[in-house]
Coordinates of C-alpha atoms and ligand atoms in Angstrom, one line a residue:
M1 CA 71.6 -88.5 -69.6
T2 CA 72.7 -86.5 -72.7
D3 CA 73.7 -88.8 -75.5
L4 CA 77.2 -87.6 -75.4
S5 CA 77.9 -89.5 -78.4
A6 CA 76.0 -86.6 -80.7
L7 CA 78.3 -83.9 -79.4
P8 CA 81.8 -82.9 -80.2
P9 CA 84.4 -85.3 -78.6
V10 CA 85.9 -83.8 -75.3
G11 CA 89.2 -81.8 -75.9
A12 CA 92.6 -83.2 -74.8
R13 CA 93.4 -80.3 -73.0
T14 CA 95.2 -81.6 -69.9
E15 CA 97.4 -78.4 -69.0
I16 CA 95.8 -75.6 -71.1
P17 CA 98.5 -72.6 -72.4
I18 CA 96.7 -69.7 -71.1
L19 CA 97.7 -66.1 -72.4
R20 CA 98.2 -64.0 -69.0
E21 CA 97.5 -60.3 -69.8
R22 CA 98.0 -57.2 -67.3
G23 CA 96.9 -53.9 -68.7
Q24 CA 94.3 -51.6 -68.9
R25 CA 91.1 -53.6 -68.8
E26 CA 87.6 -52.6 -69.6
V27 CA 85.4 -54.3 -67.0
F28 CA 82.7 -53.5 -64.6
C29 CA 83.3 -53.3 -60.7
G30 CA 81.9 -55.5 -58.0
L31 CA 79.4 -52.9 -57.2
T32 CA 77.3 -54.0 -59.9
G33 CA 76.3 -57.2 -58.1
I34 CA 73.5 -55.0 -55.9
V35 CA 71.8 -55.0 -59.2
W36 CA 70.9 -58.6 -58.9
L37 CA 71.4 -59.3 -55.2
H38 CA 68.9 -56.4 -53.7
R39 CA 66.0 -58.5 -56.0
K40 CA 67.3 -61.7 -54.4
M41 CA 67.1 -60.9 -50.6
Q42 CA 63.8 -59.3 -50.2
D43 CA 64.9 -58.0 -46.7
A44 CA 68.5 -56.7 -47.4
F45 CA 69.5 -53.0 -48.2
F46 CA 72.5 -52.2 -50.1
L47 CA 74.2 -49.0 -48.7
V48 CA 77.2 -48.1 -51.2
V49 CA 79.6 -46.0 -49.2
G50 CA 81.4 -44.2 -52.1
S51 CA 80.9 -41.1 -54.8
R52 CA 79.1 -39.6 -57.0
T53 CA 80.2 -41.8 -59.9
C54 CA 79.6 -45.3 -57.8
A55 CA 75.8 -43.9 -57.3
H56 CA 75.8 -43.0 -61.3
L57 CA 76.7 -46.3 -62.0
I58 CA 74.3 -48.3 -59.7
Q59 CA 71.4 -46.2 -60.4
S60 CA 71.7 -46.5 -64.4
A61 CA 72.8 -50.2 -64.3
A62 CA 70.1 -51.2 -62.0
G63 CA 67.3 -48.7 -63.4
V64 CA 65.6 -45.8 -61.6
M65 CA 62.5 -47.3 -59.5
I66 CA 59.4 -45.0 -59.3
F67 CA 56.8 -47.4 -57.8
A68 CA 59.1 -49.1 -55.1
E69 CA 61.2 -48.0 -52.4
P70 CA 64.6 -49.3 -53.8
R71 CA 66.8 -51.6 -51.3
F72 CA 70.0 -50.1 -52.5
G73 CA 71.3 -46.6 -52.2
T74 CA 74.6 -44.4 -51.8
A75 CA 75.8 -42.7 -49.2
I76 CA 78.2 -40.1 -50.9
L77 CA 81.1 -39.0 -49.2
T78 CA 82.3 -34.9 -50.1
D79 CA 85.4 -32.9 -49.5
R80 CA 83.4 -31.8 -46.7
D81 CA 83.8 -35.3 -44.9
L82 CA 87.4 -35.4 -45.4
A83 CA 88.0 -32.7 -43.0
G84 CA 88.3 -35.4 -40.1
M85 CA 87.2 -39.1 -40.6
A86 CA 85.6 -39.3 -37.0
D87 CA 82.9 -36.9 -38.5
A88 CA 82.8 -38.9 -41.7
N89 CA 82.2 -42.4 -39.2
D90 CA 79.4 -40.2 -37.3
E91 CA 77.9 -39.0 -40.7
L92 CA 77.8 -43.0 -41.6
D93 CA 76.3 -43.9 -38.8
R94 CA 73.8 -41.5 -38.4
I95 CA 72.8 -42.1 -42.1
C96 CA 72.4 -45.7 -41.5
V97 CA 70.3 -45.4 -38.4
T98 CA 67.9 -43.0 -40.2
L99 CA 67.3 -45.1 -43.1
L100 CA 66.5 -48.3 -40.8
E101 CA 63.8 -46.4 -39.0
R102 CA 62.4 -45.3 -42.0
R103 CA 62.4 -48.8 -43.2
P104 CA 61.6 -51.1 -40.6
D105 CA 61.6 -54.1 -43.2
I106 CA 65.1 -54.2 -43.8
R107 CA 66.7 -56.9 -41.4
T108 CA 70.0 -57.2 -43.2
L109 CA 71.9 -53.7 -44.2
F110 CA 75.3 -54.4 -46.3
L111 CA 78.0 -51.6 -46.2
V112 CA 79.6 -51.9 -49.3
G113 CA 82.9 -50.4 -50.0
S114 CA 83.9 -48.6 -52.9
C115 CA 87.2 -47.1 -54.3
P116 CA 87.6 -43.4 -54.0
S117 CA 90.5 -42.9 -51.8
E118 CA 88.2 -41.3 -48.8
V119 CA 86.2 -44.3 -48.7
I120 CA 89.3 -46.5 -48.4
K121 CA 90.3 -44.5 -45.4
L122 CA 87.1 -45.5 -43.9
D123 CA 87.3 -49.1 -41.9
L124 CA 83.9 -50.3 -43.1
A125 CA 84.4 -53.7 -40.5
K126 CA 84.7 -51.4 -37.8
A127 CA 81.3 -49.5 -38.9
A128 CA 79.6 -52.6 -39.0
E129 CA 80.8 -53.6 -35.5
R130 CA 79.6 -50.3 -34.1
L131 CA 76.2 -50.5 -35.6
N132 CA 75.7 -54.1 -34.9
A133 CA 76.1 -53.4 -31.1
R134 CA 73.5 -50.9 -31.3
L135 CA 71.2 -52.5 -33.6
L136 CA 71.1 -55.9 -33.0
P137 CA 69.0 -58.4 -32.8
R138 CA 66.8 -56.0 -35.1
V139 CA 69.1 -55.3 -37.9
R140 CA 72.2 -57.1 -38.8
V141 CA 75.1 -55.0 -40.6
L142 CA 77.5 -56.6 -42.7
N143 CA 80.2 -55.2 -45.0
Y144 CA 82.1 -56.1 -48.2
S145 CA 84.3 -54.5 -50.8
G146 CA 82.9 -54.0 -54.3
S147 CA 85.3 -51.2 -55.1
G148 CA 87.0 -51.8 -58.6
I149 CA 90.5 -51.7 -57.5
E150 CA 89.7 -55.1 -55.7
T151 CA 87.0 -56.5 -57.5
T152 CA 85.9 -57.0 -61.2
F153 CA 82.1 -57.2 -62.3
T154 CA 80.5 -60.4 -60.5
Q155 CA 83.3 -60.6 -57.9
G156 CA 80.7 -58.5 -55.7
E157 CA 78.3 -61.3 -55.4
D158 CA 81.1 -63.4 -54.1
N159 CA 82.3 -61.0 -51.6
A160 CA 78.5 -60.7 -50.3
L161 CA 78.2 -64.0 -50.0
R162 CA 81.5 -64.6 -48.3
A163 CA 80.3 -61.9 -45.4
M164 CA 77.1 -64.1 -44.9
V165 CA 79.2 -67.6 -44.2
P166 CA 79.8 -66.8 -40.6
L167 CA 76.1 -66.1 -40.1
M168 CA 75.4 -70.0 -41.3
A169 CA 74.3 -72.2 -38.5
P170 CA 76.7 -75.4 -38.0
T171 CA 74.8 -78.7 -38.9
D172 CA 75.8 -82.3 -39.3
E173 CA 72.9 -82.9 -41.5
K174 CA 73.5 -84.5 -44.9
Q175 CA 72.3 -81.8 -47.6
L176 CA 72.9 -79.5 -50.4
L177 CA 73.8 -76.7 -51.0
V178 CA 73.3 -74.5 -54.3
V179 CA 75.8 -71.7 -54.5
G180 CA 75.3 -68.8 -56.5
C181 CA 72.4 -65.9 -57.3
L182 CA 69.7 -67.6 -59.5
A183 CA 66.5 -65.9 -60.4
D184 CA 63.4 -67.1 -57.9
V185 CA 61.8 -68.8 -61.3
V186 CA 65.2 -70.9 -62.0
E187 CA 65.5 -71.4 -58.0
D188 CA 62.0 -73.1 -58.3
Q189 CA 62.5 -75.5 -61.3
F190 CA 65.9 -76.7 -59.8
R191 CA 64.0 -77.4 -56.5
R192 CA 61.2 -79.7 -58.2
C193 CA 64.0 -81.5 -60.1
F194 CA 65.8 -82.3 -57.1
E195 CA 62.8 -83.5 -55.4
A196 CA 62.0 -85.7 -58.1
L197 CA 65.5 -87.0 -57.9
G198 CA 65.0 -87.8 -54.2
I199 CA 68.2 -85.5 -53.7
G200 CA 67.4 -83.3 -50.3
P201 CA 67.0 -81.2 -48.1
V202 CA 68.2 -78.6 -50.9
H203 CA 69.1 -75.1 -49.8
F204 CA 69.9 -72.3 -52.0
F205 CA 72.6 -69.5 -51.4
P206 CA 72.0 -66.5 -51.4
P207 CA 68.7 -67.4 -49.6
R208 CA 65.5 -65.0 -50.2
R209 CA 65.9 -63.6 -46.8
A210 CA 69.1 -62.5 -45.6
A211 CA 68.2 -62.7 -42.4
D212 CA 67.8 -66.6 -42.7
P213 CA 70.9 -68.0 -44.2
P214 CA 70.9 -71.8 -44.5
P215 CA 73.2 -74.1 -42.6
V216 CA 76.2 -75.8 -43.1
G217 CA 78.6 -78.2 -42.0
R218 CA 80.8 -81.1 -42.7
N219 CA 77.8 -83.5 -44.4
T220 CA 77.4 -80.4 -46.8
A221 CA 77.7 -80.8 -50.7
V222 CA 77.9 -77.7 -52.8
L223 CA 76.9 -77.4 -56.0
A224 CA 78.1 -74.2 -57.7
A225 CA 75.5 -72.3 -60.1
Q226 CA 77.8 -69.6 -60.7
P227 CA 81.3 -69.8 -61.6
F228 CA 82.6 -66.9 -59.8
N229 CA 81.9 -67.4 -56.0
G230 CA 85.3 -69.1 -55.4
E231 CA 85.9 -67.3 -52.3
T232 CA 82.7 -68.2 -51.0
I233 CA 82.9 -71.9 -51.7
R234 CA 86.5 -72.1 -50.2
A235 CA 84.8 -70.1 -46.8
L236 CA 82.3 -73.0 -46.7
A237 CA 85.0 -75.4 -47.4
A238 CA 86.7 -74.1 -43.7
R239 CA 83.2 -75.0 -42.4
G240 CA 83.3 -78.4 -43.5
A241 CA 81.6 -78.5 -46.8
T242 CA 82.8 -80.3 -49.7
M243 CA 82.5 -79.3 -53.4
L244 CA 81.1 -81.3 -56.2
S245 CA 82.9 -81.0 -59.7
A246 CA 80.5 -80.4 -62.4
P247 CA 80.2 -78.4 -65.6
Y248 CA 77.4 -75.1 -64.9
P249 CA 73.8 -75.5 -65.8
F250 CA 73.9 -74.0 -68.8
G251 CA 71.9 -75.6 -71.8
A252 CA 70.9 -79.3 -71.9
E253 CA 74.5 -81.2 -71.6
G254 CA 75.6 -78.5 -69.1
T255 CA 72.6 -79.0 -66.9
T256 CA 72.3 -82.7 -67.0
A257 CA 75.8 -82.9 -66.2
W258 CA 75.3 -80.4 -63.1
L259 CA 72.3 -82.4 -62.0
A260 CA 74.1 -85.9 -62.2
A261 CA 77.0 -84.4 -59.9
A262 CA 74.4 -84.3 -57.2
A263 CA 72.7 -87.7 -58.3
D264 CA 75.9 -89.2 -57.8
E265 CA 76.6 -87.9 -54.4
W266 CA 72.9 -88.9 -53.3
E267 CA 73.4 -92.8 -55.5
V268 CA 70.3 -91.6 -57.2
P269 CA 69.8 -94.6 -59.9
A270 CA 70.6 -94.2 -63.3
D271 CA 66.8 -95.3 -64.6
R272 CA 65.3 -92.6 -62.1
F273 CA 67.8 -90.0 -63.3
A274 CA 67.2 -90.9 -66.7
A275 CA 63.2 -91.1 -66.2
V276 CA 63.1 -87.4 -64.6
T277 CA 65.4 -85.6 -67.0
A278 CA 64.6 -86.9 -70.3
P279 CA 61.4 -84.9 -70.8
M280 CA 63.2 -82.0 -69.8
I281 CA 66.3 -82.7 -71.8
D282 CA 64.0 -83.7 -74.8
R283 CA 62.3 -80.0 -74.5
A284 CA 65.8 -78.2 -74.1
R285 CA 67.0 -79.7 -77.4
K286 CA 64.0 -78.9 -79.0
A287 CA 64.2 -75.4 -77.9
L288 CA 68.2 -75.3 -79.0
V289 CA 67.4 -76.8 -82.5
R290 CA 65.8 -73.5 -83.3
H291 CA 68.8 -71.5 -83.2
R292 CA 71.5 -73.9 -83.9
S293 CA 71.0 -73.1 -87.9
H294 CA 71.9 -69.5 -86.9
L295 CA 74.9 -70.2 -85.0
A296 CA 76.3 -73.5 -86.2
G297 CA 80.1 -72.8 -88.0
K298 CA 80.3 -69.5 -86.4
R299 CA 83.0 -67.9 -85.1
V300 CA 82.5 -66.4 -81.3
F301 CA 85.3 -63.8 -79.5
F302 CA 84.6 -63.3 -75.5
L303 CA 86.2 -60.2 -74.1
P304 CA 86.5 -60.9 -70.2
D305 CA 83.8 -59.5 -68.3
S306 CA 81.5 -61.5 -66.1
Q307 CA 83.3 -64.9 -65.2
L308 CA 80.7 -66.7 -67.2
E309 CA 82.9 -66.9 -70.6
I310 CA 84.4 -70.2 -69.8
P311 CA 81.1 -72.3 -69.4
L312 CA 79.2 -70.0 -71.9
A313 CA 81.6 -70.8 -74.8
R314 CA 81.5 -74.6 -73.8
F315 CA 77.8 -74.4 -74.4
L316 CA 77.8 -72.6 -77.5
H317 CA 80.8 -74.7 -78.9
R318 CA 79.2 -78.4 -77.9
E319 CA 75.7 -77.7 -78.3
M320 CA 75.3 -75.1 -81.0
G321 CA 78.4 -75.7 -83.2
M322 CA 80.1 -72.7 -82.9
E323 CA 83.9 -72.2 -82.7
P324 CA 85.3 -70.1 -80.0
V325 CA 88.2 -67.9 -81.3
E326 CA 89.3 -66.4 -77.7
I327 CA 87.8 -67.2 -74.7
G328 CA 88.8 -64.2 -72.2
T329 CA 88.4 -64.3 -68.6
P330 CA 88.8 -61.6 -65.9
Y331 CA 90.6 -64.0 -63.9
L332 CA 91.2 -68.0 -63.9
D333 CA 90.3 -69.9 -60.8
R334 CA 90.9 -73.3 -61.6
Q335 CA 89.1 -74.8 -59.0
M336 CA 85.9 -73.0 -60.2
V337 CA 85.8 -74.1 -63.8
A338 CA 87.8 -77.6 -63.3
A339 CA 85.2 -79.2 -64.8
E340 CA 84.8 -77.1 -67.8
L341 CA 88.3 -76.8 -69.2
P342 CA 88.5 -80.2 -70.9
L343 CA 85.4 -79.3 -72.8
L344 CA 86.8 -76.5 -74.6
P345 CA 88.4 -77.3 -78.0
V346 CA 92.1 -77.6 -77.9
T347 CA 92.2 -74.8 -80.9
T348 CA 91.1 -72.1 -78.5
T349 CA 93.0 -69.2 -77.3
L350 CA 92.4 -69.0 -73.4
S351 CA 93.4 -65.7 -72.1
E352 CA 93.2 -64.3 -68.5
G353 CA 93.3 -60.3 -67.4
Q354 CA 93.3 -58.1 -69.9
H355 CA 95.6 -55.6 -71.8
V356 CA 92.6 -54.1 -73.8
D357 CA 94.5 -52.6 -76.8
R358 CA 96.3 -56.0 -77.6
Q359 CA 92.8 -57.9 -77.0
L360 CA 91.3 -55.5 -79.6
D361 CA 94.1 -56.1 -82.5
R362 CA 93.8 -59.7 -81.9
L363 CA 89.7 -59.2 -82.3
R364 CA 89.9 -57.4 -85.3
A365 CA 92.5 -59.5 -87.0
A366 CA 90.3 -62.8 -86.2
A367 CA 87.2 -60.8 -87.4
P368 CA 84.5 -63.3 -85.5
D369 CA 80.9 -63.6 -86.3
L370 CA 80.1 -62.5 -83.1
T371 CA 82.0 -60.9 -80.0
V372 CA 80.6 -61.3 -76.6
C373 CA 81.8 -57.9 -74.7
G374 CA 80.8 -55.3 -71.9
L375 CA 78.8 -52.1 -72.7
G376 CA 81.7 -49.6 -73.3
L377 CA 83.4 -51.4 -76.1
A378 CA 79.8 -53.0 -77.9
N379 CA 79.0 -49.3 -79.7
P380 CA 82.3 -49.0 -81.1
L381 CA 82.9 -52.2 -82.3
E382 CA 79.4 -52.2 -83.9
A383 CA 80.6 -49.2 -85.6
E384 CA 83.4 -51.2 -86.8
G385 CA 81.1 -53.7 -88.6
L386 CA 81.6 -56.5 -85.8
A387 CA 78.2 -58.1 -84.4
T388 CA 78.7 -57.7 -80.2
K389 CA 76.6 -59.2 -77.6
W390 CA 76.6 -57.3 -74.1
S391 CA 77.8 -59.9 -71.6
I392 CA 75.6 -57.9 -69.1
E393 CA 72.4 -59.4 -70.6
L394 CA 73.7 -62.9 -69.8
V395 CA 74.2 -61.9 -65.9
F396 CA 70.6 -60.2 -66.0
T397 CA 68.5 -62.9 -67.5
P398 CA 67.9 -66.2 -66.2
I399 CA 70.0 -68.5 -68.5
H400 CA 70.6 -71.6 -66.3
G401 CA 68.4 -74.9 -66.3
Y402 CA 66.6 -76.7 -69.2
E403 CA 63.8 -74.5 -69.6
Q404 CA 66.0 -71.4 -70.0
A405 CA 68.2 -73.1 -72.6
G406 CA 66.8 -71.9 -75.7
D407 CA 66.8 -68.5 -74.2
L408 CA 70.3 -68.7 -73.8
A409 CA 70.6 -70.0 -77.0
E410 CA 68.4 -67.1 -78.4
I411 CA 70.7 -64.5 -76.5
F412 CA 73.3 -65.1 -78.9
A413 CA 71.2 -66.2 -82.2
R414 CA 69.6 -62.6 -82.2
P415 CA 72.4 -60.4 -83.4
A416 CA 73.1 -63.1 -86.3
E417 CA 69.7 -63.0 -87.1
R418 CA 69.5 -58.9 -87.0
R419 CA 72.4 -59.0 -89.4
A420 CA 70.8 -61.4 -91.7
R421 CA 67.6 -59.8 -91.8
L422 CA 69.6 -56.5 -92.5
R423 CA 71.3 -58.2 -95.4
V424 CA 68.5 -59.2 -97.2
Ligands
SF4_501 S1 83.7 -48.3 -56.9 FE1 85.2 -47.4 -58.0 S2 85.0 -48.4 -60.0 FE2 83.3 -48.8 -59.1 S3 82.0 -47.0 -59.8 FE3 82.8 -46.4 -57.7 S4 84.3 -45.2 -58.3 FE4 83.6 -46.5 -60.2

């Protein structure tokens, strides 16, 4: 286990005061999740039913693929479609059937709702039902909302996964289910780790093939790999699964505590746990030390964006010696961060939601060494002289687990290093 004596003491925050704000917010919508979900599930296609704005967002976030046929697209509703919703339904069915004829590799089609008013009037659940009657068993059609009115940034993943839960076969087998999209390389590392600890069988959700979701049942222990899949985990609990409470696997300490939650459930002997994890902890710590000198003692401010803010602030505070001035989160799901909250320093302000002008006032008054924020705010804040880090980079880069701990620290250390070089 991590030597906790070397880390800051656990904060005594049992009832955390939370600053709740409801105002204008600067957060991506849930469509963004398609960027990493389409890479993960190789047999799935994500069809956004939306406007040109949605198409533009998803194309610029995912990049335009020239050499590969993309597994996402946008069915753009125009004024003509508003003439009659029956026509719009026919048009949607026609687009889906044409797409699936052209792409026989697609086994699961996600219809993703967005927020223009004409899209909201379309019943995508009914459209999925209609198409399933035509297309099953070759292709299954699911639907979820990525609308900016209903979802923030990472909630799109939660909605997509929750839509898949009813497809999971029942099982009574004791098994571990890791929930949250991880890069394949990270998934393989964790799989080897669980194997060495004698924990299994282990399934990952989302799976690499959407058409083969893992089973679930009353002997399923769920370990969350991402803090934003609360609705999915509650849907799994309704199928009998139990959530293991643990911090998220960021940094050496977080990863050890995360693995320990599964090890406790499988009653892995302490000496076996220590023998398996010690070399990896050692490597991770050595990788972290390289960046600590750039980060220790520095003050960091998180604006709400990805839902990763709380676990990442905990990592930066406890393992890198940073002081989180304010941790903003789009929404606070207490069940999902129950093991994280007591690890935050008592001096931090925890804010939920956003009133962007007020938060920017607090940010300027605090003048932190590093601000973690969305793309839209980063450039203006840089122009004001604040060092920033794009939170989207933390979602797109593999940062979980021991082997990635150094890369994670480097993401935060880079702006500080760059500034230090510019000052020379
Ligand atoms: S879903 Fe809404 S917020 Fe997201 S890109 Fe489309 S119009 Fe914009």
